[in-house]
């Protein structure tokens, strides 16, 4: 990958899109992770107004520290950046209290609450984005968005633009190094930060990002799990299971088309 040229391409794309959309710039949620760090720097490099928000919900201390350090890094290097914390913990806890007692025994309750965290952040980004005339800027990468569907529908998947969605996670790391992203962020294990206990992306999916990227390339080439053995077969099975189960996230919303003769 021609890393610097890719960076320039994305920055120019962001700037051109914002100009055509009559937008003043971008709003990005930063989590202390690699994807949001890279996207926020790319947005800042456009020179347009860039608002970065940390939106903790009972967040782990290391995630909070990395997010705040990154906001400080952005402010120190880009005069067009404004950033601050919007603590959503009280909002989430109010929601928890309101829904308490409804099917608490459901096996889907914890996942529903995790996804609610992501959706509260989406609402917050659009609130500040609309006030300031900014585009909500996605932080999903290629394998998350189009491979295993590792995002929340109408949560972190609810965005106006996606600048790194055609890049694999390993490529995002290369861009992060080129951009001088803080070392603490570059070495942190990827996590969605939506759970009470520490659950890395690998813990949840069962495969590393390089493995998932390999599997995505095999799928594109027309291969399936039966074409492999051992760990490769296991990884393909994991990838394909996620890919099939999350098509509803990746595909357009189904529309019931009414036959003309019935209208």
XYZ file of C-alpha atoms in Angstrom:
263
model
C 0.000 0.000 0.000
C 1.246 3.480 -0.888
C 0.429 4.762 2.569
C 1.046 8.487 2.149
C -0.812 8.587 -1.153
C -3.758 6.783 0.448
C -3.762 9.353 3.244
C -3.747 12.218 0.742
C -6.529 10.571 -1.247
C -8.797 10.173 1.791
C -8.135 13.709 3.019
C -8.955 15.147 -0.406
C -12.050 12.934 -0.652
C -13.286 14.141 2.737
C -12.705 17.765 1.849
C -14.394 17.457 -1.558
C -17.389 15.631 -0.108
C -17.898 18.198 2.647
C -17.677 21.043 0.158
C -20.235 19.470 -2.175
C -22.521 18.720 0.782
C -22.280 22.329 1.990
C -20.964 21.028 5.295
C -18.585 22.905 7.556
C -16.645 19.780 8.478
C -16.841 16.617 10.542
C -17.824 15.206 13.906
C -16.076 12.022 15.033
C -16.564 9.874 18.110
C -13.212 8.877 19.603
C -12.911 5.793 21.775
C -9.205 5.373 22.378
C -9.078 2.837 19.547
C -7.081 2.804 16.340
C -9.918 3.350 13.847
C -11.393 6.451 15.454
C -7.908 7.862 16.036
C -7.012 7.503 12.354
C -10.343 8.885 11.098
C -10.198 11.908 13.386
C -6.685 12.791 12.232
C -7.661 12.385 8.574
C -10.640 14.690 9.159
C -8.442 17.205 10.955
C -5.955 17.217 8.084
C -8.639 18.638 5.776
C -8.355 21.941 7.624
C -12.139 22.005 8.021
C -13.896 22.234 11.359
C -13.454 18.944 13.185
C -15.308 18.147 16.400
C -14.185 15.059 18.313
C -16.270 13.660 21.131
C -15.407 11.142 23.793
C -18.672 9.562 24.955
C -17.974 7.255 27.915
C -20.588 4.899 29.307
C -19.070 3.241 32.376
C -15.882 3.032 30.323
C -12.691 1.304 31.379
C -10.036 3.732 32.656
C -7.470 2.832 29.993
C -9.963 3.536 27.202
C -10.839 6.916 28.728
C -7.177 7.812 29.136
C -6.317 6.939 25.533
C -9.299 8.884 24.192
C -8.405 11.968 26.222
C -4.734 11.718 25.262
C -5.749 11.532 21.611
C -7.996 14.584 21.905
C -5.084 16.465 23.472
C -2.849 15.275 20.604
C -5.329 16.563 18.023
C -5.764 19.936 19.701
C -2.003 20.385 19.969
C -1.449 19.670 16.269
C -4.558 20.949 14.482
C -6.022 24.374 15.286
C -9.276 23.429 13.520
C -10.052 20.733 16.108
C -12.411 21.093 19.050
C -12.896 18.179 21.396
C -14.512 17.358 24.695
C -16.225 14.676 26.753
C -19.958 13.994 26.739
C -20.571 11.609 29.645
C -23.455 9.358 28.603
C -23.329 7.159 31.694
C -26.279 8.911 33.421
C -28.320 8.704 30.199
C -27.622 4.987 29.815
C -28.356 4.281 33.467
C -31.654 6.143 33.178
C -32.530 3.927 30.209
C -31.527 0.840 32.205
C -33.815 1.885 35.050
C -36.697 2.593 32.681
C -36.475 -0.846 31.057
C -35.640 -2.747 34.268
C -37.786 -5.788 34.892
C -38.683 -6.503 31.281
C -37.458 -9.977 30.364
C -34.344 -9.625 32.524
C -33.751 -13.351 32.030
C -33.486 -13.027 28.235
C -30.176 -14.299 26.796
C -30.242 -11.285 24.457
C -30.519 -8.656 27.193
C -26.789 -8.008 27.597
C -26.316 -7.693 23.835
C -29.323 -5.377 23.576
C -27.849 -3.146 26.287
C -24.431 -3.164 24.598
C -26.018 -2.085 21.317
C -27.985 0.606 23.169
C -24.694 2.146 24.247
C -23.623 2.412 20.617
C -26.973 3.882 19.572
C -26.851 6.515 22.312
C -23.491 7.597 20.930
C -24.932 7.809 17.412
C -27.734 10.061 18.663
C -25.182 12.257 20.421
C -22.989 12.593 17.336
C -25.956 13.620 15.193
C -27.083 16.107 17.844
C -23.749 17.918 17.889
C -23.320 17.437 14.153
C -26.601 19.107 13.322
C -25.995 22.019 15.677
C -22.632 22.703 14.046
C -23.400 21.754 10.437
C -21.007 18.796 10.500
C -21.022 15.357 8.887
C -21.107 12.345 11.212
C -17.985 10.494 10.155
C -17.810 6.716 10.427
C -14.853 4.797 11.803
C -15.581 1.292 10.495
C -13.010 -0.588 8.426
C -13.573 -2.990 5.524
C -13.672 -6.300 7.355
C -15.939 -4.935 10.089
C -18.377 -3.208 7.750
C -18.509 -5.650 4.830
C -16.970 -8.862 6.137
C -18.234 -9.887 9.567
C -20.689 -7.039 10.176
C -19.002 -6.185 13.473
C -20.897 -2.989 14.182
C -24.207 -1.925 15.668
C -27.028 -1.268 13.242
C -28.058 2.372 13.708
C -25.249 2.709 16.231
C -21.684 3.057 14.989
C -23.155 1.964 11.653
C -25.291 5.108 11.551
C -23.074 7.653 9.800
C -22.990 10.122 6.905
C -19.646 9.088 5.403
C -17.145 6.241 5.832
C -13.577 7.264 4.960
C -11.756 4.033 5.903
C -14.401 1.437 4.970
C -12.345 0.304 1.971
C -9.280 -0.385 4.119
C -8.484 -3.539 6.060
C -7.600 -3.202 9.748
C -3.965 -4.016 9.026
C -3.886 -1.151 6.531
C -5.415 1.179 9.120
C -2.500 0.345 11.422
C -0.038 1.300 8.686
C -1.801 4.640 8.252
C -1.782 5.173 12.019
C 1.989 4.724 12.100
C 2.431 7.159 9.208
C 0.202 9.726 10.943
C 2.118 9.483 14.219
C -0.845 8.237 16.237
C 0.012 7.779 19.917
C 1.864 4.541 20.609
C -0.570 3.611 23.396
C -3.378 3.531 20.836
C -1.353 1.644 18.241
C -0.548 -1.189 20.650
C -3.941 -1.415 22.384
C -5.976 -4.552 21.680
C -9.043 -3.701 19.560
C -12.303 -3.603 21.529
C -15.744 -2.149 20.910
C -15.917 -0.927 24.529
C -19.595 -1.859 24.873
C -19.375 -4.373 27.713
C -19.032 -4.222 31.490
C -16.117 -6.674 31.361
C -13.151 -6.346 29.044
C -14.002 -8.145 25.800
C -11.619 -7.656 22.909
C -12.797 -7.982 19.321
C -10.859 -11.243 19.060
C -12.586 -12.568 22.193
C -15.988 -11.861 20.660
C -15.299 -13.036 17.121
C -12.865 -15.871 17.735
C -10.302 -14.786 15.138
C -7.741 -12.030 14.664
C -8.161 -9.266 12.106
C -5.379 -10.622 9.867
C -7.169 -13.993 9.907
C -10.512 -12.382 9.065
C -8.952 -10.380 6.258
C -7.481 -13.584 4.845
C -10.915 -15.231 5.026
C -12.574 -12.267 3.326
C -10.101 -12.523 0.456
C -10.809 -16.258 0.170
C -14.554 -15.587 0.025
C -14.012 -13.011 -2.717
C -12.020 -15.661 -4.602
C -14.983 -18.047 -4.375
C -13.583 -20.357 -1.692
C -15.480 -21.884 1.229
C -14.557 -23.637 4.456
C -14.401 -27.075 2.814
C -11.468 -25.898 0.693
C -9.269 -25.727 3.810
C -8.279 -27.708 6.873
C -7.099 -27.065 10.418
C -7.055 -23.477 11.643
C -7.717 -22.102 8.164
C -10.951 -24.090 7.947
C -11.934 -22.926 11.439
C -11.312 -19.282 10.532
C -13.342 -19.607 7.322
C -16.222 -21.115 9.278
C -16.090 -18.259 11.807
C -15.939 -15.630 9.083
C -18.744 -17.125 7.005
C -20.966 -17.591 10.057
C -20.676 -13.903 10.929
C -20.966 -12.846 7.288
C -24.215 -14.755 6.759
C -25.753 -13.670 10.050
C -25.097 -9.969 9.484
C -26.289 -9.507 5.907
C -29.210 -7.483 7.269
C -26.681 -4.863 8.381
C -24.815 -4.705 5.082
C -27.704 -4.788 2.626
C -30.217 -1.981 1.991
C -33.431 -2.050 4.010
C -35.917 -4.352 2.239
C -38.779 -2.432 0.655
C -42.095 -4.139 -0.092
C -42.823 -3.070 -3.651
C -46.524 -2.876 -4.423
C -47.510 -4.151 -7.885
C -48.668 -1.291 -10.083
C -52.060 -2.914 -10.656
C -52.738 -2.822 -6.899
C -52.091 0.910 -6.546
